PDB file of C-alpha atoms in Angstrom:
ATOM      1  CA  UNK A   1     118.776  66.869  81.029  1.00 41.00           C
ATOM      2  CA  UNK A   2     121.395  68.315  83.817  1.00 38.00           C
ATOM      3  CA  UNK A   3     122.705  70.683  81.594  1.00 37.00           C
ATOM      4  CA  UNK A   4     118.871  71.993  80.705  1.00 36.00           C
ATOM      5  CA  UNK A   5     118.013  71.600  84.317  1.00 32.00           C
ATOM      6  CA  UNK A   6     121.360  73.965  85.030  1.00 37.00           C
ATOM      7  CA  UNK A   7     120.313  76.195  82.106  1.00 37.00           C
ATOM      8  CA  UNK A   8     116.182  76.674  82.860  1.00 33.00           C
ATOM      9  CA  UNK A   9     117.941  77.301  86.993  1.00 32.00           C
ATOM     10  CA  UNK A  10     120.416  80.172  85.258  1.00 34.00           C
ATOM     11  CA  UNK A  11     117.303  81.770  84.037  1.00 32.00           C
ATOM     12  CA  UNK A  12     115.081  81.824  86.810  1.00 32.00           C
ATOM     13  CA  UNK A  13     118.245  83.320  89.181  1.00 33.00           C
ATOM     14  CA  UNK A  14     118.794  85.460  86.504  1.00 35.00           C
ATOM     15  CA  UNK A  15     114.816  86.637  86.577  1.00 35.00           C
ATOM     16  CA  UNK A  16     114.913  87.162  89.968  1.00 38.00           C
ATOM     17  CA  UNK A  17     117.864  88.941  90.250  1.00 39.00           C
ATOM     18  CA  UNK A  18     116.978  91.255  87.703  1.00 39.00           C
ATOM     19  CA  UNK A  19     113.182  91.603  89.692  1.00 48.00           C
ATOM     20  CA  UNK A  20     114.764  92.461  92.966  1.00 56.00           C
ATOM     21  CA  UNK A  21     117.479  95.077  91.254  1.00 77.00           C
ATOM     22  CA  UNK A  22     114.463  97.320  90.929  1.00 94.00           C
ATOM     23  CA  UNK A  23     114.038 100.008  93.988  1.00 97.00           C
ATOM     24  CA  UNK A  24     111.389 102.040  94.660  1.00 97.00           C
ATOM     25  CA  UNK A  25     111.596 105.189  96.919  1.00 98.00           C
ATOM     26  CA  UNK A  26     108.580 106.054  99.975  1.00 98.00           C
ATOM     27  CA  UNK A  27     108.208 109.467 101.452  1.00 97.00           C
ATOM     28  CA  UNK A  28     106.139 109.377 104.389  1.00 95.00           C
ATOM     29  CA  UNK A  29     105.039 112.564 106.450  1.00 91.00           C
ATOM     30  CA  UNK A  30     106.483 110.983 109.367  1.00 87.00           C
ATOM     31  CA  UNK A  31     107.228 107.405 110.981  1.00 87.00           C
ATOM     32  CA  UNK A  32     106.494 107.655 114.961  1.00 87.00           C
ATOM     33  CA  UNK A  33     102.506 107.559 114.856  1.00 90.00           C
ATOM     34  CA  UNK A  34     101.055 104.347 115.047  1.00 93.00           C
ATOM     35  CA  UNK A  35      99.334 104.578 112.007  1.00 94.00           C
ATOM     36  CA  UNK A  36     102.426 105.508 109.670  1.00 94.00           C
ATOM     37  CA  UNK A  37     104.562 102.492 111.539  1.00 94.00           C
ATOM     38  CA  UNK A  38     101.630 100.378 110.412  1.00 96.00           C
ATOM     39  CA  UNK A  39     101.376 101.640 106.714  1.00 97.00           C
ATOM     40  CA  UNK A  40     105.493 101.242 106.561  1.00 96.00           C
ATOM     41  CA  UNK A  41     104.696  97.331 107.509  1.00 96.00           C
ATOM     42  CA  UNK A  42     102.210  97.030 104.608  1.00 97.00           C
ATOM     43  CA  UNK A  43     104.554  98.708 102.023  1.00 98.00           C
ATOM     44  CA  UNK A  44     107.227  96.743 103.410  1.00 97.00           C
ATOM     45  CA  UNK A  45     105.618  93.552 102.948  1.00 97.00           C
ATOM     46  CA  UNK A  46     104.734  94.059  99.518  1.00 98.00           C
ATOM     47  CA  UNK A  47     108.044  95.034  98.510  1.00 97.00           C
ATOM     48  CA  UNK A  48     108.930  91.387  99.224  1.00 97.00           C
ATOM     49  CA  UNK A  49     105.886  90.017  97.548  1.00 97.00           C
ATOM     50  CA  UNK A  50     106.536  92.088  94.502  1.00 96.00           C
ATOM     51  CA  UNK A  51     110.453  91.265  94.770  1.00 95.00           C
ATOM     52  CA  UNK A  52     111.499  94.845  94.855  1.00 97.00           C
ATOM     53  CA  UNK A  53     113.841  96.668  97.114  1.00 97.00           C
ATOM     54  CA  UNK A  54     112.930  99.715  99.352  1.00 97.00           C
ATOM     55  CA  UNK A  55     114.825 103.288  99.910  1.00 97.00           C
ATOM     56  CA  UNK A  56     112.653 104.737 102.539  1.00 96.00           C
ATOM     57  CA  UNK A  57     113.071 108.457 103.696  1.00 94.00           C
ATOM     58  CA  UNK A  58     110.879 109.645 106.180  1.00 88.00           C
ATOM     59  CA  UNK A  59     111.293 113.003 108.168  1.00 81.00           C
ATOM     60  CA  UNK A  60     110.400 113.452 111.685  1.00 72.00           C
ATOM     61  CA  UNK A  61     106.796 114.062 112.522  1.00 63.00           C
ATOM     62  CA  UNK A  62     105.507 117.380 111.518  1.00 61.00           C
ATOM     63  CA  UNK A  63     109.334 118.851 109.907  1.00 61.00           C
ATOM     64  CA  UNK A  64     107.748 118.708 106.814  1.00 60.00           C
ATOM     65  CA  UNK A  65     105.070 121.400 107.934  1.00 61.00           C
ATOM     66  CA  UNK A  66     107.477 123.327 109.436  1.00 67.00           C
ATOM     67  CA  UNK A  67     110.129 123.160 106.982  1.00 76.00           C
ATOM     68  CA  UNK A  68     108.841 124.113 103.613  1.00 77.00           C
ATOM     69  CA  UNK A  69     109.090 121.792 100.641  1.00 87.00           C
ATOM     70  CA  UNK A  70     111.309 119.246 102.784  1.00 90.00           C
ATOM     71  CA  UNK A  71     109.455 116.336 101.020  1.00 91.00           C
ATOM     72  CA  UNK A  72     110.496 117.360  97.473  1.00 91.00           C
ATOM     73  CA  UNK A  73     114.040 117.495  98.693  1.00 91.00           C
ATOM     74  CA  UNK A  74     113.794 114.233  99.702  1.00 94.00           C
ATOM     75  CA  UNK A  75     111.934 113.117  96.786  1.00 95.00           C
ATOM     76  CA  UNK A  76     115.009 114.788  94.378  1.00 94.00           C
ATOM     77  CA  UNK A  77     117.686 112.949  96.491  1.00 95.00           C
ATOM     78  CA  UNK A  78     115.409 109.559  95.631  1.00 96.00           C
ATOM     79  CA  UNK A  79     115.545 110.425  92.333  1.00 96.00           C
ATOM     80  CA  UNK A  80     119.330 110.979  92.204  1.00 96.00           C
ATOM     81  CA  UNK A  81     119.622 107.445  94.074  1.00 96.00           C
ATOM     82  CA  UNK A  82     117.671 106.183  90.587  1.00 96.00           C
ATOM     83  CA  UNK A  83     114.652 104.759  92.122  1.00 97.00           C
ATOM     84  CA  UNK A  84     112.530 103.651  88.958  1.00 97.00           C
ATOM     85  CA  UNK A  85     109.262 105.205  91.014  1.00 98.00           C
ATOM     86  CA  UNK A  86     107.933 106.530  94.543  1.00 98.00           C
ATOM     87  CA  UNK A  87     105.126 105.926  96.864  1.00 98.00           C
ATOM     88  CA  UNK A  88     104.460 109.544  98.732  1.00 98.00           C
ATOM     89  CA  UNK A  89     101.831 110.495 101.336  1.00 96.00           C
ATOM     90  CA  UNK A  90     102.316 114.206 100.426  1.00 94.00           C
ATOM     91  CA  UNK A  91     102.486 116.824 102.598  1.00 90.00           C
ATOM     92  CA  UNK A  92     101.557 120.030 100.813  1.00 87.00           C
ATOM     93  CA  UNK A  93     104.223 122.303  98.672  1.00 87.00           C
ATOM     94  CA  UNK A  94     104.768 125.713  99.701  1.00 84.00           C
ATOM     95  CA  UNK A  95     105.437 128.407  96.546  1.00 77.00           C
ATOM     96  CA  UNK A  96     105.246 126.238  94.060  1.00 64.00           C
ATOM     97  CA  UNK A  97     103.048 124.659  90.897  1.00 64.00           C
ATOM     98  CA  UNK A  98     102.686 121.222  90.152  1.00 74.00           C
ATOM     99  CA  UNK A  99     105.836 119.559  90.677  1.00 77.00           C
ATOM    100  CA  UNK A 100     107.548 117.879  87.928  1.00 85.00           C
ATOM    101  CA  UNK A 101     109.259 114.607  88.784  1.00 92.00           C
ATOM    102  CA  UNK A 102     110.878 112.407  86.507  1.00 94.00           C
ATOM    103  CA  UNK A 103     109.624 108.883  87.763  1.00 97.00           C
ATOM    104  CA  UNK A 104     105.891 107.982  87.878  1.00 97.00           C
ATOM    105  CA  UNK A 105     104.172 108.650  91.798  1.00 98.00           C
ATOM    106  CA  UNK A 106     101.499 106.861  93.534  1.00 98.00           C
ATOM    107  CA  UNK A 107     100.000 108.527  95.932  1.00 98.00           C
ATOM    108  CA  UNK A 108      99.133 106.928  99.645  1.00 98.00           C
ATOM    109  CA  UNK A 109      96.771 108.096 102.456  1.00 96.00           C
ATOM    110  CA  UNK A 110      95.853 111.406 100.818  1.00 94.00           C
ATOM    111  CA  UNK A 111      95.641 113.131  97.418  1.00 94.00           C
ATOM    112  CA  UNK A 112      96.926 116.216  96.417  1.00 92.00           C
ATOM    113  CA  UNK A 113      96.978 118.412  93.591  1.00 91.00           C
ATOM    114  CA  UNK A 114     100.711 119.325  93.956  1.00 92.00           C
ATOM    115  CA  UNK A 115     101.819 116.279  92.661  1.00 93.00           C
ATOM    116  CA  UNK A 116     101.013 114.158  88.807  1.00 93.00           C
ATOM    117  CA  UNK A 117     100.159 110.458  90.557  1.00 96.00           C
ATOM    118  CA  UNK A 118      99.179 107.386  88.822  1.00 97.00           C
ATOM    119  CA  UNK A 119      97.179 106.789  91.543  1.00 98.00           C
ATOM    120  CA  UNK A 120      95.923 107.567  94.794  1.00 98.00           C
ATOM    121  CA  UNK A 121      95.204 104.750  97.607  1.00 98.00           C
ATOM    122  CA  UNK A 122      93.688 106.515 100.348  1.00 98.00           C
ATOM    123  CA  UNK A 123      90.718 106.326 102.869  1.00 98.00           C
ATOM    124  CA  UNK A 124      87.584 108.185 101.495  1.00 98.00           C
ATOM    125  CA  UNK A 125      87.867 110.618 103.966  1.00 98.00           C
ATOM    126  CA  UNK A 126      85.098 112.688 103.448  1.00 98.00           C
ATOM    127  CA  UNK A 127      82.827 109.725 103.690  1.00 98.00           C
ATOM    128  CA  UNK A 128      84.181 108.509 106.729  1.00 98.00           C
ATOM    129  CA  UNK A 129      83.786 111.812 108.231  1.00 98.00           C
ATOM    130  CA  UNK A 130      80.120 111.558 107.906  1.00 98.00           C
ATOM    131  CA  UNK A 131      80.739 107.812 109.073  1.00 98.00           C
ATOM    132  CA  UNK A 132      82.215 109.199 112.333  1.00 98.00           C
ATOM    133  CA  UNK A 133      79.349 111.302 112.523  1.00 98.00           C
ATOM    134  CA  UNK A 134      76.682 109.074 112.028  1.00 98.00           C
ATOM    135  CA  UNK A 135      77.880 107.211 114.644  1.00 98.00           C
ATOM    136  CA  UNK A 136      76.587 109.724 117.048  1.00 98.00           C
ATOM    137  CA  UNK A 137      73.100 109.446 115.862  1.00 98.00           C
ATOM    138  CA  UNK A 138      71.340 107.241 118.131  1.00 97.00           C
ATOM    139  CA  UNK A 139      72.078 109.312 121.085  1.00 98.00           C
ATOM    140  CA  UNK A 140      72.446 113.185 120.042  1.00 98.00           C
ATOM    141  CA  UNK A 141      69.153 115.179 119.024  1.00 97.00           C
ATOM    142  CA  UNK A 142      68.706 118.855 117.176  1.00 98.00           C
ATOM    143  CA  UNK A 143      70.828 121.171 119.270  1.00 98.00           C
ATOM    144  CA  UNK A 144      73.144 118.549 120.869  1.00 98.00           C
ATOM    145  CA  UNK A 145      76.392 120.655 121.677  1.00 98.00           C
ATOM    146  CA  UNK A 146      79.264 119.480 120.054  1.00 98.00           C
ATOM    147  CA  UNK A 147      83.201 120.211 119.730  1.00 98.00           C
ATOM    148  CA  UNK A 148      85.155 119.380 116.289  1.00 98.00           C
ATOM    149  CA  UNK A 149      89.065 119.273 117.084  1.00 97.00           C
ATOM    150  CA  UNK A 150      90.870 119.851 113.890  1.00 95.00           C
ATOM    151  CA  UNK A 151      94.261 118.973 112.549  1.00 92.00           C
ATOM    152  CA  UNK A 152      95.732 121.676 110.539  1.00 89.00           C
ATOM    153  CA  UNK A 153      94.351 123.614 107.452  1.00 89.00           C
ATOM    154  CA  UNK A 154      96.403 122.471 105.047  1.00 85.00           C
ATOM    155  CA  UNK A 155      96.450 118.442 105.416  1.00 89.00           C
ATOM    156  CA  UNK A 156      94.036 117.355 102.745  1.00 91.00           C
ATOM    157  CA  UNK A 157      92.806 114.234 104.640  1.00 94.00           C
ATOM    158  CA  UNK A 158      92.185 115.141 107.670  1.00 95.00           C
ATOM    159  CA  UNK A 159      90.206 118.584 106.610  1.00 96.00           C
ATOM    160  CA  UNK A 160      87.879 115.813 104.349  1.00 97.00           C
ATOM    161  CA  UNK A 161      87.097 114.193 107.265  1.00 98.00           C
ATOM    162  CA  UNK A 162      85.951 117.341 109.554  1.00 98.00           C
ATOM    163  CA  UNK A 163      84.033 118.569 106.387  1.00 97.00           C
ATOM    164  CA  UNK A 164      82.639 115.178 106.402  1.00 98.00           C
ATOM    165  CA  UNK A 165      81.574 115.281 109.851  1.00 98.00           C
ATOM    166  CA  UNK A 166      80.155 118.809 110.020  1.00 98.00           C
ATOM    167  CA  UNK A 167      77.943 118.592 107.639  1.00 98.00           C
ATOM    168  CA  UNK A 168      76.208 115.493 108.773  1.00 98.00           C
ATOM    169  CA  UNK A 169      76.277 118.011 112.024  1.00 98.00           C
ATOM    170  CA  UNK A 170      74.654 120.900 109.970  1.00 98.00           C
ATOM    171  CA  UNK A 171      71.954 118.416 108.649  1.00 98.00           C
ATOM    172  CA  UNK A 172      71.213 117.251 111.994  1.00 98.00           C
ATOM    173  CA  UNK A 173      71.212 120.455 113.358  1.00 98.00           C
ATOM    174  CA  UNK A 174      73.546 120.125 115.974  1.00 98.00           C
ATOM    175  CA  UNK A 175      75.571 123.114 117.770  1.00 98.00           C
ATOM    176  CA  UNK A 176      78.909 123.083 116.865  1.00 98.00           C
ATOM    177  CA  UNK A 177      79.884 125.189 120.002  1.00 98.00           C
ATOM    178  CA  UNK A 178      83.937 124.465 119.473  1.00 97.00           C
ATOM    179  CA  UNK A 179      85.598 124.232 116.086  1.00 97.00           C
ATOM    180  CA  UNK A 180      89.700 124.355 116.908  1.00 94.00           C
ATOM    181  CA  UNK A 181      93.105 123.976 115.327  1.00 94.00           C
ATOM    182  CA  UNK A 182      95.088 122.067 117.925  1.00 93.00           C
ATOM    183  CA  UNK A 183      97.971 120.513 116.062  1.00 84.00           C
ATOM    184  CA  UNK A 184      99.864 117.682 114.937  1.00 75.00           C
ATOM    185  CA  UNK A 185     101.955 116.724 117.950  1.00 72.00           C
ATOM    186  CA  UNK A 186     100.295 114.449 120.651  1.00 63.00           C
ATOM    187  CA  UNK A 187     102.145 116.284 123.398  1.00 68.00           C
ATOM    188  CA  UNK A 188     100.936 119.871 122.210  1.00 73.00           C
ATOM    189  CA  UNK A 189      97.945 118.763 121.208  1.00 79.00           C
ATOM    190  CA  UNK A 190      96.712 117.689 124.824  1.00 86.00           C
ATOM    191  CA  UNK A 191      97.294 120.889 126.387  1.00 90.00           C
ATOM    192  CA  UNK A 192      95.448 123.003 123.052  1.00 92.00           C
ATOM    193  CA  UNK A 193      92.656 120.664 123.254  1.00 94.00           C
ATOM    194  CA  UNK A 194      91.879 121.011 126.772  1.00 94.00           C
ATOM    195  CA  UNK A 195      91.759 124.589 126.501  1.00 94.00           C
ATOM    196  CA  UNK A 196      89.621 124.067 123.230  1.00 94.00           C
ATOM    197  CA  UNK A 197      87.104 121.889 125.499  1.00 94.00           C
ATOM    198  CA  UNK A 198      87.027 124.188 128.388  1.00 92.00           C
ATOM    199  CA  UNK A 199      86.596 127.106 126.502  1.00 92.00           C
ATOM    200  CA  UNK A 200      82.928 126.358 126.341  1.00 94.00           C
ATOM    201  CA  UNK A 201      81.549 126.242 129.968  1.00 92.00           C
ATOM    202  CA  UNK A 202      78.337 124.590 129.189  1.00 93.00           C
ATOM    203  CA  UNK A 203      77.937 120.489 128.978  1.00 95.00           C
ATOM    204  CA  UNK A 204      79.563 118.964 125.540  1.00 97.00           C
ATOM    205  CA  UNK A 205      77.321 116.121 124.232  1.00 98.00           C
ATOM    206  CA  UNK A 206      79.919 114.905 121.676  1.00 98.00           C
ATOM    207  CA  UNK A 207      83.841 115.553 120.864  1.00 98.00           C
ATOM    208  CA  UNK A 208      85.170 114.405 117.426  1.00 98.00           C
ATOM    209  CA  UNK A 209      88.791 114.041 117.157  1.00 97.00           C
ATOM    210  CA  UNK A 210      89.762 113.027 113.348  1.00 97.00           C
ATOM    211  CA  UNK A 211      93.688 111.957 113.754  1.00 95.00           C
ATOM    212  CA  UNK A 212      95.976 109.777 115.889  1.00 93.00           C
ATOM    213  CA  UNK A 213      97.467 112.601 117.515  1.00 90.00           C
ATOM    214  CA  UNK A 214      94.648 114.633 118.420  1.00 94.00           C
ATOM    215  CA  UNK A 215      92.639 111.467 119.444  1.00 95.00           C
ATOM    216  CA  UNK A 216      95.685 110.391 121.655  1.00 93.00           C
ATOM    217  CA  UNK A 217      94.959 113.924 123.700  1.00 93.00           C
ATOM    218  CA  UNK A 218      91.484 113.887 123.391  1.00 95.00           C
ATOM    219  CA  UNK A 219      91.161 110.506 125.153  1.00 96.00           C
ATOM    220  CA  UNK A 220      93.643 111.800 127.857  1.00 93.00           C
ATOM    221  CA  UNK A 221      91.589 114.980 128.364  1.00 94.00           C
ATOM    222  CA  UNK A 222      88.138 113.487 128.729  1.00 96.00           C
ATOM    223  CA  UNK A 223      89.217 110.483 130.936  1.00 95.00           C
ATOM    224  CA  UNK A 224      90.272 113.450 133.287  1.00 93.00           C
ATOM    225  CA  UNK A 225      86.488 114.662 133.602  1.00 93.00           C
ATOM    226  CA  UNK A 226      84.531 113.866 136.120  1.00 93.00           C
ATOM    227  CA  UNK A 227      82.333 110.637 134.713  1.00 92.00           C
ATOM    228  CA  UNK A 228      78.876 112.742 134.381  1.00 91.00           C
ATOM    229  CA  UNK A 229      80.775 115.471 132.847  1.00 94.00           C
ATOM    230  CA  UNK A 230      82.365 113.442 129.747  1.00 96.00           C
ATOM    231  CA  UNK A 231      81.253 113.865 126.445  1.00 98.00           C
ATOM    232  CA  UNK A 232      80.645 110.906 124.055  1.00 98.00           C
ATOM    233  CA  UNK A 233      84.095 111.290 122.154  1.00 98.00           C
ATOM    234  CA  UNK A 234      84.426 109.709 118.692  1.00 98.00           C
ATOM    235  CA  UNK A 235      87.820 109.183 117.793  1.00 98.00           C
ATOM    236  CA  UNK A 236      89.750 108.423 114.366  1.00 96.00           C
ATOM    237  CA  UNK A 237      92.486 105.986 114.188  1.00 95.00           C
ATOM    238  CA  UNK A 238      94.283 103.170 116.064  1.00 96.00           C
ATOM    239  CA  UNK A 239      96.192 103.289 119.232  1.00 93.00           C
ATOM    240  CA  UNK A 240      96.885 100.514 121.851  1.00 92.00           C
ATOM    241  CA  UNK A 241      95.523 103.031 124.132  1.00 93.00           C
ATOM    242  CA  UNK A 242      91.870 103.126 122.730  1.00 96.00           C
ATOM    243  CA  UNK A 243      91.534  99.486 123.414  1.00 95.00           C
ATOM    244  CA  UNK A 244      91.402 100.530 127.000  1.00 95.00           C
ATOM    245  CA  UNK A 245      89.407 103.559 126.328  1.00 96.00           C
ATOM    246  CA  UNK A 246      86.688 101.619 124.485  1.00 97.00           C
ATOM    247  CA  UNK A 247      86.425  98.853 127.115  1.00 95.00           C
ATOM    248  CA  UNK A 248      86.102 102.039 129.850  1.00 95.00           C
ATOM    249  CA  UNK A 249      83.642 103.428 127.750  1.00 95.00           C
ATOM    250  CA  UNK A 250      85.471 106.401 127.557  1.00 97.00           C
ATOM    251  CA  UNK A 251      85.472 106.558 123.369  1.00 98.00           C
ATOM    252  CA  UNK A 252      81.966 105.991 122.193  1.00 98.00           C
ATOM    253  CA  UNK A 253      83.446 105.037 118.951  1.00 98.00           C
ATOM    254  CA  UNK A 254      86.547 104.676 116.960  1.00 98.00           C
ATOM    255  CA  UNK A 255      86.728 105.380 112.805  1.00 98.00           C
ATOM    256  CA  UNK A 256      89.673 103.086 111.977  1.00 98.00           C
ATOM    257  CA  UNK A 257      91.672 103.103 108.523  1.00 97.00           C
ATOM    258  CA  UNK A 258      93.395 100.099 106.765  1.00 96.00           C
ATOM    259  CA  UNK A 259      96.928 101.450 106.653  1.00 97.00           C
ATOM    260  CA  UNK A 260      98.854  98.260 106.336  1.00 97.00           C
ATOM    261  CA  UNK A 261      96.648  97.429 103.046  1.00 97.00           C
ATOM    262  CA  UNK A 262      96.887 101.285 101.833  1.00 98.00           C
ATOM    263  CA  UNK A 263     100.489 100.728 101.988  1.00 98.00           C
ATOM    264  CA  UNK A 264     100.439  97.467 100.069  1.00 98.00           C
ATOM    265  CA  UNK A 265      98.148  98.531  97.629  1.00 98.00           C
ATOM    266  CA  UNK A 266      99.892 101.623  96.605  1.00 98.00           C
ATOM    267  CA  UNK A 267     103.592  99.735  96.353  1.00 98.00           C
ATOM    268  CA  UNK A 268     101.257  96.686  94.261  1.00 98.00           C
ATOM    269  CA  UNK A 269     100.404  99.743  92.281  1.00 98.00           C
ATOM    270  CA  UNK A 270     103.633 101.166  91.535  1.00 98.00           C
ATOM    271  CA  UNK A 271     105.375  97.737  90.751  1.00 97.00           C
ATOM    272  CA  UNK A 272     102.157  97.502  87.973  1.00 96.00           C
ATOM    273  CA  UNK A 273     102.279 100.227  86.545  1.00 97.00           C
ATOM    274  CA  UNK A 274     106.501  99.702  85.617  1.00 96.00           C
ATOM    275  CA  UNK A 275     105.385  96.638  84.164  1.00 95.00           C
ATOM    276  CA  UNK A 276     103.161  98.668  81.984  1.00 96.00           C
ATOM    277  CA  UNK A 277      99.737  97.175  83.825  1.00 96.00           C
ATOM    278  CA  UNK A 278      97.077  99.898  83.837  1.00 95.00           C
ATOM    279  CA  UNK A 279      96.362 101.443  87.535  1.00 96.00           C
ATOM    280  CA  UNK A 280      92.931 102.596  89.231  1.00 97.00           C
ATOM    281  CA  UNK A 281      93.854 106.467  89.131  1.00 97.00           C
ATOM    282  CA  UNK A 282      91.429 106.030  92.618  1.00 97.00           C
ATOM    283  CA  UNK A 283      91.525 103.069  95.288  1.00 98.00           C
ATOM    284  CA  UNK A 284      89.688 103.676  98.269  1.00 98.00           C
ATOM    285  CA  UNK A 285      90.430 101.197 101.174  1.00 97.00           C
ATOM    286  CA  UNK A 286      87.355 100.955 103.743  1.00 96.00           C
ATOM    287  CA  UNK A 287      87.501 101.886 107.326  1.00 97.00           C
ATOM    288  CA  UNK A 288      85.622 100.174 110.341  1.00 97.00           C
ATOM    289  CA  UNK A 289      83.945 101.598 113.068  1.00 97.00           C
ATOM    290  CA  UNK A 290      85.182 100.234 116.757  1.00 98.00           C
ATOM    291  CA  UNK A 291      82.737 100.435 119.332  1.00 97.00           C
ATOM    292  CA  UNK A 292      82.412  98.986 122.873  1.00 95.00           C
ATOM    293  CA  UNK A 293      79.454  96.502 121.136  1.00 95.00           C
ATOM    294  CA  UNK A 294      81.796  95.038 118.103  1.00 96.00           C
ATOM    295  CA  UNK A 295      85.488  95.370 119.512  1.00 93.00           C
ATOM    296  CA  UNK A 296      85.859  91.209 119.586  1.00 92.00           C
ATOM    297  CA  UNK A 297      83.803  91.206 116.178  1.00 95.00           C
ATOM    298  CA  UNK A 298      86.184  88.521 113.725  1.00 94.00           C
ATOM    299  CA  UNK A 299      86.210  91.556 111.077  1.00 90.00           C
ATOM    300  CA  UNK A 300      86.836  93.810 113.644  1.00 94.00           C
ATOM    301  CA  UNK A 301      89.995  91.963 115.221  1.00 93.00           C
ATOM    302  CA  UNK A 302      91.166  91.370 111.307  1.00 92.00           C
ATOM    303  CA  UNK A 303      91.777  94.905 110.801  1.00 91.00           C
ATOM    304  CA  UNK A 304      93.020  95.349 114.462  1.00 94.00           C
ATOM    305  CA  UNK A 305      95.444  92.858 114.040  1.00 94.00           C
ATOM    306  CA  UNK A 306      97.583  94.399 111.088  1.00 92.00           C
ATOM    307  CA  UNK A 307      98.381  97.538 113.472  1.00 90.00           C
ATOM    308  CA  UNK A 308     101.939  97.803 114.477  1.00 64.00           C
ATOM    309  CA  UNK A 309     102.635  97.075 117.987  1.00 60.00           C
TER     310      UNK A 309
END
């Protein structure tokens, strides 16, 4: 009996060791934004639950936009290190057709035509942009003066959000008087946001900021205005500062993604595929709209609790 137990134990230990010997690579666009910090926590939790190791290499935020094909070089390095597959939040490639990667890829946060992937786990960004605009329907009328602050023309996720918002603006016949790219670095964005909003000399009724760095800059710019001159600010993503902005009424609504769940599901899909299980080609993770009125709802608090602190 003791020998039988030892035999079973040795088989079990050997199985666990074999499972943990699998390493998957992870490449995100950066790691300093709260959004990516939270996604990394989801990725790490899934790796632990799936008994795989991670080899994560993230450029500094924005570096892969400034250095052509930086992510592709990182991917090549991970493949050389023997990863079994890669979870990738892709930045656009320059001067290249669809990249040929020798290991399976699951995309997270955004789709891309630059890489052949098994699955894409993300927000339905066009619909989320529509949801952001629809939050304003009770308070804006035809002819309302609206500003859309854009991130960058070649980032698919934010472009889809911006276009989703604008689709509702056109339908409702709002007057989009500011439609400007303000960049992806929070410190630079704040000055560009102030310039963009101040370029319209009349009163703005609403401002849409479709990503964390823009949202943070827009919050600071709008909060600096006199109370009677503040537009309704609709932001995207989450930072601790946004809680204060909501409570003080500076933020009208915040469309919050669930990057923790995105990261978790992306790893889960990749590991499943490595074990021969079918995966969905597209997985959309729901957003929640946070307002001063619902900020204490259990469902809202559950999503916010997943964010890195």
